[in-house]
Coordinates of N, CA and C in Angstrom, one line a residue:
C715 N -7.2 -9.1 21.3 CA -7.4 -8.0 20.3 C -8.7 -7.3 20.5
S716 N -9.7 -8.2 20.8 CA -11.1 -7.6 21.0 C -11.1 -6.7 22.2
L717 N -10.4 -7.2 23.3 CA -10.4 -6.4 24.6 C -9.7 -5.0 24.4
F718 N -8.5 -5.1 23.6 CA -7.8 -3.8 23.4 C -8.6 -2.9 22.5
G719 N -9.4 -3.5 21.6 CA -10.2 -2.7 20.7 C -11.3 -2.0 21.5
L720 N -11.9 -2.6 22.5 CA -12.9 -2.0 23.3 C -12.5 -0.8 24.1
V721 N -11.2 -0.9 24.5 CA -10.7 0.2 25.4 C -10.1 1.4 24.6
M722 N -10.0 1.2 23.2 CA -9.5 2.3 22.4 C -10.6 3.3 22.1
V723 N -10.8 4.2 23.1 CA -11.8 5.2 22.9 C -11.1 6.6 23.0
P724 N -11.7 7.6 22.5 CA -11.0 9.0 22.5 C -10.9 9.5 24.0
N725 N -9.9 10.2 24.2 CA -9.7 10.8 25.5 C -10.6 12.0 25.7
K726 N -11.6 11.9 26.6 CA -12.6 12.9 26.8 C -12.1 14.2 27.2
K727 N -11.0 14.2 28.1 CA -10.5 15.5 28.5 C -9.8 16.2 27.3
K728 N -9.1 15.4 26.5 CA -8.4 16.0 25.4 C -9.4 16.6 24.4
I729 N -10.5 15.8 24.1 CA -11.5 16.3 23.2 C -12.2 17.6 23.7
S730 N -12.5 17.6 25.0 CA -13.2 18.8 25.5 C -12.2 20.0 25.4
K731 N -10.9 19.8 25.6 CA -10.0 20.9 25.5 C -9.9 21.3 24.1
E732 N -9.8 20.4 23.2 CA -9.8 20.8 21.8 C -11.0 21.5 21.3
N733 N -12.2 21.1 21.8 CA -13.4 21.7 21.5 C -13.5 23.2 22.0
S734 N -13.0 23.4 23.2 CA -12.9 24.7 23.8 C -12.0 25.6 23.0
N735 N -10.9 25.0 22.5 CA -9.9 25.8 21.7 C -10.6 26.1 20.4
N736 N -11.3 25.2 19.8 CA -11.9 25.4 18.5 C -13.0 26.5 18.6
N737 N -13.7 26.5 19.8 CA -14.8 27.6 19.9 C -14.2 29.0 20.0
N738 N -12.9 29.1 20.5 CA -12.3 30.4 20.6 C -11.7 30.8 19.3
E739 N -11.6 30.0 18.3 CA -11.1 30.4 17.0 C -12.1 31.2 16.3
P740 N -11.7 32.1 15.4 CA -12.6 32.9 14.6 C -13.4 32.1 13.7
N741 N -12.8 31.1 13.0 CA -13.5 30.2 12.1 C -13.4 28.7 12.6
P742 N -14.2 28.3 13.5 CA -14.1 26.9 14.0 C -14.5 26.0 12.9
P743 N -13.9 24.8 12.9 CA -14.2 23.8 11.9 C -15.6 23.3 12.0
T744 N -16.2 23.0 10.9 CA -17.6 22.6 10.9 C -17.8 21.1 11.1
R745 N -16.7 20.3 10.7 CA -16.8 18.9 10.9 C -16.8 18.5 12.3
Q746 N -17.8 17.8 12.8 CA -17.8 17.3 14.2 C -17.3 15.9 14.3
A747 N -16.8 15.6 15.4 CA -16.2 14.2 15.6 C -17.3 13.2 15.6
K748 N -17.1 12.2 14.9 CA -18.1 11.1 14.8 C -17.9 10.1 15.9
S749 N -19.0 9.6 16.4 CA -19.0 8.6 17.4 C -18.8 7.3 16.8
G750 N -18.6 6.2 17.6 CA -18.4 4.9 17.0 C -19.6 4.4 16.3
V751 N -20.8 4.8 16.7 CA -22.0 4.3 16.0 C -22.2 5.0 14.7
S752 N -21.9 6.3 14.6 CA -22.0 7.0 13.4 C -20.9 6.6 12.4
L753 N -19.8 6.1 12.9 CA -18.7 5.6 12.0 C -19.2 4.4 11.2
L754 N -20.0 3.6 11.9 CA -20.6 2.4 11.2 C -21.6 2.8 10.1
C755 N -22.0 4.0 10.1 CA -22.9 4.5 9.0 C -22.0 4.9 7.7
S756 N -20.7 5.0 7.9 CA -19.9 5.3 6.8 C -19.7 4.0 5.9
I757 N -20.2 4.0 4.7 CA -20.1 2.8 3.9 C -18.7 2.3 3.6
P758 N -17.7 3.2 3.3 CA -16.4 2.7 3.1 C -15.8 2.0 4.4
F759 N -16.0 2.7 5.6 CA -15.5 2.1 6.8 C -16.2 0.8 7.1
L760 N -17.5 0.7 6.9 CA -18.3 -0.5 7.1 C -17.7 -1.6 6.2
L761 N -17.5 -1.3 5.0 CA -16.9 -2.3 4.1 C -15.5 -2.8 4.5
M762 N -14.7 -1.8 5.0 CA -13.4 -2.1 5.4 C -13.4 -3.1 6.6
T763 N -14.3 -2.7 7.6 CA -14.5 -3.6 8.8 C -14.9 -5.0 8.4
L764 N -15.9 -5.1 7.5 CA -16.4 -6.4 7.1 C -15.3 -7.1 6.3
G765 N -14.5 -6.4 5.5 CA -13.4 -7.0 4.8 C -12.3 -7.5 5.6
N766 N -12.1 -6.9 6.8 CA -11.0 -7.3 7.7 C -11.4 -8.6 8.5
I767 N -12.7 -8.9 8.6 CA -13.2 -10.1 9.3 C -12.7 -11.3 8.6
P768 N -13.1 -11.5 7.3 CA -12.6 -12.7 6.6 C -11.1 -12.8 6.5
F769 N -10.5 -11.6 6.4 CA -9.0 -11.5 6.3 C -8.3 -12.1 7.5
A770 N -8.8 -11.6 8.7 CA -8.2 -12.1 9.9 C -8.5 -13.6 10.1
M771 N -9.8 -14.0 9.8 CA -10.1 -15.4 9.9 C -9.1 -16.3 9.0
S772 N -8.9 -15.8 7.8 CA -8.0 -16.6 6.9 C -6.6 -16.7 7.5
V773 N -6.1 -15.6 8.0 CA -4.7 -15.6 8.5 C -4.5 -16.6 9.7
Y774 N -5.5 -16.5 10.6 CA -5.3 -17.4 11.8 C -5.7 -18.9 11.5
I775 N -6.5 -19.1 10.5 CA -6.8 -20.5 10.0 C -5.5 -21.0 9.4
S776 N -4.8 -20.2 8.6 CA -3.5 -20.7 8.0 C -2.5 -20.9 9.1
Y777 N -2.3 -20.1 10.0 CA -1.4 -20.3 11.1 C -1.7 -21.5 11.9
T778 N -2.9 -21.8 12.2 CA -3.3 -22.9 13.0 C -3.1 -24.2 12.4
Y779 N -3.4 -24.4 11.1 CA -3.4 -25.7 10.4 C -2.2 -25.9 9.5
L780 N -1.2 -24.9 9.5 CA 0.0 -25.1 8.6 C 0.8 -26.2 9.1
P781 N 1.2 -26.4 10.4 CA 2.0 -27.5 10.8 C 1.3 -28.9 10.5
S782 N 0.0 -29.0 10.8 CA -0.7 -30.2 10.6 C -0.7 -30.6 9.1
M783 N -0.9 -29.6 8.3 CA -0.9 -29.9 6.8 C 0.5 -30.3 6.3
A784 N 1.5 -29.7 6.9 CA 2.9 -30.1 6.5 C 3.2 -31.5 7.0
V785 N 2.8 -31.8 8.2 CA 3.0 -33.2 8.6 C 2.3 -34.2 7.8
Q786 N 1.1 -33.9 7.4 CA 0.3 -34.7 6.5 C 1.0 -34.9 5.1
S787 N 1.7 -33.9 4.7 CA 2.5 -33.9 3.4 C 3.8 -34.7 3.5
G788 N 4.1 -35.1 4.7 CA 5.3 -36.0 4.9 C 6.5 -35.3 5.6
L789 N 6.3 -34.1 6.1 CA 7.4 -33.4 6.8 C 7.4 -33.9 8.3
S790 N 8.6 -33.7 8.9 CA 8.7 -34.1 10.3 C 8.1 -33.0 11.1
F791 N 7.9 -33.3 12.4 CA 7.2 -32.3 13.3 C 8.1 -31.0 13.5
S792 N 9.4 -31.2 13.5 CA 10.3 -30.1 13.7 C 10.3 -29.2 12.4
D793 N 10.4 -29.8 11.3 CA 10.3 -29.0 10.0 C 9.0 -28.3 9.9
A794 N 7.9 -29.0 10.2 CA 6.6 -28.4 10.1 C 6.4 -27.2 11.1
S795 N 7.0 -27.3 12.2 CA 6.9 -26.2 13.2 C 7.8 -25.0 12.8
F796 N 8.9 -25.3 12.1 CA 9.7 -24.3 11.6 C 9.1 -23.4 10.5
L797 N 8.1 -23.9 9.8 CA 7.3 -23.2 8.8 C 6.6 -22.0 9.5
I798 N 6.2 -22.1 10.7 CA 5.6 -21.0 11.4 C 6.6 -19.9 11.6
S799 N 7.8 -20.2 11.9 CA 8.9 -19.2 12.1 C 9.2 -18.5 10.8
V800 N 9.1 -19.3 9.7 CA 9.4 -18.7 8.4 C 8.3 -17.7 8.0
V801 N 7.1 -18.0 8.3 CA 6.0 -17.1 8.1 C 6.2 -15.8 8.9
G802 N 6.6 -16.0 10.2 CA 6.8 -14.8 11.1 C 7.9 -13.9 10.6
I803 N 9.0 -14.5 10.1 CA 10.2 -13.8 9.7 C 9.8 -13.0 8.4
S804 N 9.2 -13.7 7.4 CA 8.9 -13.0 6.2 C 7.8 -12.0 6.4
N805 N 6.9 -12.2 7.4 CA 5.9 -11.2 7.7 C 6.5 -10.0 8.3
S806 N 7.5 -10.1 9.1 CA 8.2 -8.9 9.7 C 8.8 -8.1 8.6
V807 N 9.5 -8.8 7.6 CA 10.1 -8.1 6.5 C 9.0 -7.4 5.6
G808 N 7.9 -8.1 5.4 CA 6.8 -7.6 4.6 C 6.2 -6.4 5.2
R809 N 6.1 -6.3 6.5 CA 5.6 -5.1 7.1 C 6.4 -3.9 6.8
L810 N 7.7 -4.0 6.8 CA 8.6 -2.9 6.5 C 8.4 -2.5 5.1
V811 N 8.4 -3.4 4.2 CA 8.3 -3.1 2.8 C 6.9 -2.5 2.4
S812 N 5.8 -3.1 3.0 CA 4.5 -2.5 2.7 C 4.3 -1.1 3.3
G813 N 4.9 -0.9 4.5 CA 4.9 0.5 5.0 C 5.6 1.4 4.2
W814 N 6.8 1.0 3.6 CA 7.5 1.9 2.7 C 6.7 2.1 1.4
L815 N 6.1 1.1 0.9 CA 5.3 1.3 -0.3 C 4.1 2.2 -0.1
A816 N 3.5 2.1 1.1 CA 2.3 3.0 1.4 C 2.7 4.5 1.5
D817 N 4.0 4.8 1.7 CA 4.4 6.2 1.8 C 4.8 6.8 0.5
L818 N 4.8 6.0 -0.6 CA 5.1 6.5 -1.9 C 4.0 7.3 -2.5
K819 N 4.3 8.3 -3.3 CA 3.2 9.1 -3.8 C 2.3 8.4 -4.8
W820 N 2.9 7.5 -5.6 CA 2.1 6.9 -6.6 C 1.4 5.6 -6.2
T821 N 1.4 5.3 -4.9 CA 0.6 4.2 -4.4 C -0.5 4.6 -3.5
S822 N -1.4 3.7 -3.2 CA -2.5 4.0 -2.2 C -2.6 2.8 -1.3
A823 N -3.0 3.0 -0.1 CA -3.2 2.0 0.9 C -4.3 1.0 0.4
L824 N -5.3 1.5 -0.2 CA -6.4 0.6 -0.7 C -5.9 -0.2 -1.8
G825 N -5.2 0.3 -2.7 CA -4.7 -0.5 -3.9 C -3.7 -1.6 -3.4
I826 N -2.9 -1.3 -2.4 CA -2.0 -2.3 -1.9 C -2.8 -3.4 -1.2
T827 N -3.8 -3.0 -0.5 CA -4.6 -4.0 0.2 C -5.3 -4.9 -0.8
I828 N -5.9 -4.4 -1.8 CA -6.6 -5.2 -2.8 C -5.7 -6.2 -3.5
I829 N -4.5 -5.7 -4.0 CA -3.6 -6.5 -4.7 C -3.0 -7.6 -3.8
T830 N -2.6 -7.3 -2.6 CA -2.0 -8.3 -1.8 C -3.0 -9.3 -1.3
T831 N -4.3 -8.9 -1.1 CA -5.3 -9.8 -0.7 C -5.6 -10.8 -1.8
V832 N -5.6 -10.4 -3.0 CA -5.8 -11.3 -4.1 C -4.7 -12.3 -4.2
A833 N -3.4 -11.8 -4.0 CA -2.3 -12.6 -4.1 C -2.3 -13.6 -2.9
A834 N -2.8 -13.2 -1.8 CA -2.9 -14.1 -0.6 C -3.9 -15.2 -0.9
C835 N -5.0 -14.9 -1.6 CA -6.0 -15.8 -2.0 C -5.4 -16.9 -2.9
L836 N -4.5 -16.5 -3.8 CA -3.8 -17.5 -4.7 C -2.8 -18.3 -3.9
F837 N -1.9 -17.7 -3.2 CA -0.9 -18.5 -2.5 C -1.4 -19.4 -1.4
C838 N -2.5 -19.0 -0.8 CA -3.1 -19.8 0.3 C -3.6 -21.1 -0.3
S839 N -4.2 -21.0 -1.5 CA -4.7 -22.2 -2.2 C -3.5 -23.1 -2.7
L840 N -2.4 -22.5 -2.9 CA -1.2 -23.3 -3.4 C -0.4 -24.0 -2.3
L841 N -0.6 -23.6 -1.0 CA 0.1 -24.2 0.1 C -0.1 -25.7 0.2
P842 N -1.3 -26.2 0.0 CA -1.4 -27.7 0.1 C -0.7 -28.5 -1.0
S843 N -0.4 -27.8 -2.1 CA 0.3 -28.4 -3.2 C 1.8 -28.6 -3.0
G844 N 2.3 -28.0 -1.9 CA 3.8 -28.2 -1.6 C 4.0 -29.5 -0.8
H845 N 4.5 -30.5 -1.5 CA 4.7 -31.8 -0.9 C 6.2 -32.0 -0.4
H846 N 7.0 -31.1 -0.7 CA 8.4 -31.2 -0.3 C 8.8 -30.0 0.6
Y847 N 9.8 -30.2 1.4 CA 10.2 -29.2 2.4 C 10.5 -27.9 1.8
W848 N 11.3 -27.9 0.7 CA 11.8 -26.6 0.2 C 10.6 -25.9 -0.6
S849 N 9.7 -26.6 -1.2 CA 8.6 -26.0 -1.8 C 7.7 -25.3 -0.8
L850 N 7.4 -26.0 0.3 CA 6.6 -25.4 1.4 C 7.3 -24.3 2.0
L851 N 8.7 -24.3 2.1 CA 9.4 -23.2 2.7 C 9.3 -22.0 1.8
V852 N 9.4 -22.1 0.5 CA 9.2 -21.0 -0.4 C 7.8 -20.4 -0.3
L853 N 6.8 -21.3 -0.4 CA 5.4 -20.9 -0.4 C 5.0 -20.2 0.9
T854 N 5.5 -20.7 2.0 CA 5.1 -20.1 3.3 C 5.8 -18.7 3.5
A855 N 7.1 -18.6 2.9 CA 7.8 -17.3 3.0 C 7.1 -16.3 2.2
V856 N 6.7 -16.6 1.0 CA 5.9 -15.7 0.1 C 4.6 -15.3 0.8
F857 N 3.9 -16.4 1.3 CA 2.6 -16.1 1.9 C 2.7 -15.2 3.1
G858 N 3.7 -15.4 4.0 CA 3.9 -14.5 5.1 C 4.2 -13.1 4.7
F859 N 5.0 -13.0 3.6 CA 5.3 -11.6 3.2 C 4.1 -10.9 2.6
I860 N 3.2 -11.6 1.9 CA 2.1 -11.0 1.3 C 1.0 -10.5 2.4
I861 N 0.7 -11.4 3.3 CA -0.3 -11.1 4.3 C 0.1 -10.0 5.3
S862 N 1.4 -9.6 5.2 CA 1.8 -8.6 6.2 C 1.2 -7.2 5.9
S863 N 0.8 -7.0 4.6 CA 0.3 -5.6 4.3 C -1.0 -5.3 4.9
G864 N -1.8 -6.3 5.2 CA -3.2 -6.1 5.7 C -3.2 -5.3 6.9
P865 N -2.5 -5.7 8.0 CA -2.5 -4.9 9.2 C -1.6 -3.7 9.1
T866 N -0.6 -3.7 8.2 CA 0.3 -2.6 8.2 C -0.3 -1.3 7.5
V867 N -1.0 -1.5 6.4 CA -1.6 -0.3 5.7 C -3.0 0.0 6.2
S868 N -3.5 -0.7 7.2 CA -4.9 -0.4 7.6 C -4.9 1.0 8.3
T869 N -3.9 1.4 8.9 CA -3.9 2.8 9.6 C -3.9 3.9 8.5
P870 N -3.0 3.9 7.5 CA -3.1 4.9 6.5 C -4.4 4.8 5.7
L871 N -5.0 3.6 5.5 CA -6.2 3.4 4.8 C -7.4 4.1 5.6
L872 N -7.4 3.9 6.9 CA -8.4 4.6 7.8 C -8.3 6.1 7.7
V873 N -7.1 6.6 7.6 CA -6.9 8.0 7.5 C -7.4 8.5 6.2
D874 N -7.1 7.7 5.1 CA -7.6 8.1 3.8 C -9.1 8.1 3.7
L875 N -9.8 7.2 4.4 CA -11.2 7.1 4.3 C -12.0 8.0 5.2
L876 N -11.4 8.2 6.5 CA -12.2 8.9 7.5 C -11.5 10.2 8.0
G877 N -10.2 10.3 7.8 CA -9.5 11.5 8.3 C -8.8 11.1 9.6
I878 N -7.7 11.8 9.9 CA -6.9 11.6 11.1 C -7.7 11.7 12.4
Q879 N -8.7 12.6 12.4 CA -9.4 12.9 13.6 C -10.3 11.7 14.1
H880 N -10.6 10.7 13.2 CA -11.4 9.6 13.5 C -10.6 8.3 13.7
L881 N -9.3 8.4 13.6 CA -8.4 7.2 13.6 C -8.5 6.4 14.9
N882 N -8.6 7.1 16.0 CA -8.6 6.3 17.3 C -9.8 5.4 17.4
T883 N -11.0 6.0 17.3 CA -12.2 5.2 17.4 C -12.3 4.2 16.3
A884 N -12.0 4.6 15.1 CA -12.1 3.6 14.0 C -11.2 2.4 14.1
F885 N -10.0 2.7 14.6 CA -9.0 1.6 14.8 C -9.4 0.7 15.9
G886 N -10.1 1.2 16.9 CA -10.6 0.4 18.0 C -11.7 -0.5 17.5
I887 N -12.6 0.0 16.7 CA -13.6 -0.9 16.2 C -13.0 -2.0 15.3
L888 N -12.1 -1.6 14.5 CA -11.4 -2.5 13.6 C -10.7 -3.6 14.3
T889 N -10.0 -3.2 15.4 CA -9.3 -4.2 16.2 C -10.2 -5.2 16.9
F890 N -11.4 -4.7 17.4 CA -12.4 -5.5 18.0 C -12.9 -6.5 17.0
A891 N -13.2 -6.1 15.7 CA -13.6 -7.0 14.7 C -12.6 -8.1 14.4
R892 N -11.3 -7.7 14.3 CA -10.3 -8.6 14.0 C -10.1 -9.7 15.1
G893 N -10.3 -9.2 16.4 CA -10.2 -10.1 17.5 C -11.2 -11.2 17.5
L894 N -12.5 -10.8 17.2 CA -13.6 -11.8 17.1 C -13.3 -12.7 15.9
A895 N -12.8 -12.2 14.8 CA -12.6 -13.0 13.6 C -11.5 -14.1 13.9
A896 N -10.4 -13.6 14.6 CA -9.3 -14.5 15.0 C -9.8 -15.6 15.9
L897 N -10.8 -15.3 16.7 CA -11.4 -16.3 17.7 C -12.3 -17.3 16.9
V898 N -13.1 -16.8 16.0 CA -14.1 -17.7 15.3 C -13.4 -18.5 14.2
G899 N -12.5 -17.9 13.5 CA -12.0 -18.5 12.3 C -11.4 -19.9 12.4
P900 N -10.4 -20.2 13.3 CA -9.9 -21.5 13.4 C -10.9 -22.5 14.0
S901 N -11.7 -22.1 14.9 CA -12.7 -23.0 15.4 C -13.7 -23.4 14.3
A902 N -14.2 -22.5 13.5 CA -15.1 -22.8 12.4 C -14.5 -23.8 11.4
A903 N -13.2 -23.5 11.1 CA -12.5 -24.4 10.2 C -12.3 -25.8 10.8
G904 N -12.0 -25.8 12.1 CA -11.9 -27.1 12.7 C -13.2 -27.9 12.8
F905 N -14.3 -27.2 12.9 CA -15.6 -27.9 12.9 C -15.9 -28.5 11.6
I906 N -15.6 -27.7 10.5 CA -15.8 -28.2 9.1 C -14.9 -29.4 8.9
L907 N -13.7 -29.3 9.3 CA -12.7 -30.3 9.1 C -13.1 -31.6 9.8
D908 N -13.7 -31.5 11.0 CA -14.1 -32.7 11.7 C -15.4 -33.3 11.1
T909 N -16.2 -32.4 10.5 CA -17.5 -32.9 10.1 C -17.5 -33.5 8.7
F910 N -16.7 -32.9 7.8 CA -16.8 -33.3 6.4 C -15.5 -34.1 5.9
A911 N -14.4 -33.8 6.4 CA -13.2 -34.4 5.9 C -12.0 -34.3 6.9
A912 N -11.1 -35.3 6.8 CA -9.9 -35.3 7.7 C -8.7 -34.8 6.9
D913 N -8.9 -34.1 5.8 CA -7.8 -33.6 5.0 C -7.4 -32.2 5.4
F914 N -6.2 -32.0 5.8 CA -5.8 -30.7 6.4 C -5.6 -29.7 5.3
S915 N -5.7 -30.1 4.0 CA -5.7 -29.0 3.0 C -7.0 -28.3 2.9
L916 N -8.1 -28.8 3.5 CA -9.4 -28.2 3.4 C -9.4 -26.8 4.1
P917 N -8.8 -26.6 5.3 CA -8.8 -25.3 5.9 C -8.1 -24.2 5.0
F918 N -7.2 -24.6 4.2 CA -6.5 -23.6 3.3 C -7.4 -23.2 2.2
Y919 N -8.2 -24.1 1.7 CA -9.1 -23.7 0.6 C -10.2 -22.8 1.2
I920 N -10.6 -23.1 2.4 CA -11.6 -22.2 3.1 C -11.0 -20.8 3.3
A921 N -9.7 -20.8 3.8 CA -9.0 -19.5 4.0 C -8.8 -18.8 2.7
S922 N -8.6 -19.5 1.6 CA -8.4 -18.9 0.3 C -9.7 -18.2 -0.2
A923 N -10.8 -18.9 0.1 CA -12.1 -18.3 -0.3 C -12.4 -17.1 0.6
L924 N -12.0 -17.1 1.8 CA -12.2 -15.9 2.7 C -11.4 -14.8 2.3
F925 N -10.1 -15.1 1.8 CA -9.3 -14.0 1.3 C -10.0 -13.4 0.0
G926 N -10.6 -14.2 -0.8 CA -11.3 -13.7 -1.9 C -12.5 -12.8 -1.6
V927 N -13.2 -13.2 -0.5 CA -14.3 -12.3 0.0 C -13.7 -11.0 0.5
S928 N -12.6 -11.0 1.2 CA -12.0 -9.8 1.7 C -11.6 -8.9 0.6
A929 N -11.0 -9.5 -0.5 CA -10.6 -8.7 -1.6 C -11.7 -8.0 -2.3
F930 N -12.8 -8.8 -2.4 CA -14.0 -8.2 -3.1 C -14.6 -7.1 -2.3
L931 N -14.7 -7.2 -1.0 CA -15.2 -6.1 -0.1 C -14.3 -4.9 -0.2
H932 N -13.0 -5.0 -0.3 CA -12.1 -3.9 -0.4 C -12.2 -3.3 -1.8
F933 N -12.5 -4.1 -2.8 CA -12.7 -3.6 -4.1 C -14.0 -2.7 -4.2
L934 N -15.0 -3.1 -3.4 CA -16.2 -2.3 -3.3 C -16.0 -1.0 -2.7
I935 N -15.0 -0.9 -1.8 CA -14.6 0.4 -1.2 C -14.1 1.3 -2.4
W936 N -13.3 0.8 -3.2 CA -12.8 1.5 -4.4 C -13.9 2.0 -5.3
C937 N -14.9 1.1 -5.5 CA -16.0 1.5 -6.3 C -16.8 2.6 -5.7
V938 N -17.0 2.5 -4.4 CA -17.8 3.6 -3.7 C -17.1 4.9 -3.7
N939 N -15.7 4.9 -3.5 CA -15.0 6.1 -3.5 C -14.9 6.7 -5.0
R940 N -14.8 5.8 -5.9 CA -14.8 6.2 -7.3 C -16.1 6.9 -7.7
K941 N -17.2 6.3 -7.3 CA -18.5 6.9 -7.6 C -18.7 8.2 -6.9
A942 N -18.2 8.3 -5.6 CA -18.3 9.6 -4.9 C -17.5 10.7 -5.5
S943 N -16.3 10.3 -6.0 CA -15.4 11.4 -6.7 C -16.0 11.8 -8.0
I944 N -16.6 10.9 -8.7 CA -17.3 11.3 -10.0 C -18.5 12.2 -9.7
H945 N -19.2 11.9 -8.6 CA -20.3 12.7 -8.2 C -19.9 14.1 -7.8
R946 N -18.8 14.2 -7.1 CA -18.3 15.5 -6.6 C -17.8 16.3 -7.8
D947 N -17.2 15.6 -8.8 CA -16.7 16.4 -10.0 C -17.8 17.0 -10.8
G948 N -19.0 16.6 -10.6 CA -20.1 17.2 -11.3 C -20.6 18.5 -10.8
Y949 N -20.1 18.9 -9.6 CA -20.4 20.2 -9.0 C -19.4 21.3 -9.4
T950 N -19.9 22.5 -9.4 CA -19.0 23.6 -9.7 C -18.7 24.3 -8.4
A951 N -17.4 24.5 -8.2 CA -16.9 25.1 -6.9 C -17.4 26.6 -6.9
L952 N -17.8 27.0 -5.7 CA -18.3 28.4 -5.5 C -17.1 29.2 -5.0

């Protein structure tokens, strides 16, 4: 993911062609394309990027230690491995549903992200409490369905925050951050597991806390946007 994120840069030939076309227009647009560095100066985008890091860490921590936790709870290796397939199936269904929800007029990508991340925080902490096969099956299916909205609605959320013209660069930065988080998350949880306890429920409590951090950072985006809209409403249009 990190490598793909690095290569997601705007097409220079296309940009130069668009710029030349804009120069020929009678009223060229005043908004200039932001570079990757200037995008990081955008507070909402910076908060979104920081919020996706613990989110991606939590997801891959859960994927990595779910079979081991299930085996520790008394399941067979085959049943424990099947739980990963359940997460994948429910995640695929959840992506379709969350994409449909994001297209509705009365919903917002940011609201969907905040609600589902809080729900993921709750269900991730409940996963170690499933000591039977069917209880774990239900919990993992709901968990996989919930976490699907994070990557699905990130594209419309970027468009809402930055505009369609900055989607390519912003999505590349976001993908790079997610790739690093996916690399660090399971390794850090494994180090904590080896150092402090041999209980495989511990990584899920760590992942639950990281989901909580991600939800808080996305809530800060709402606060920043709310404050900016109130500030804009104080001006009189000319």
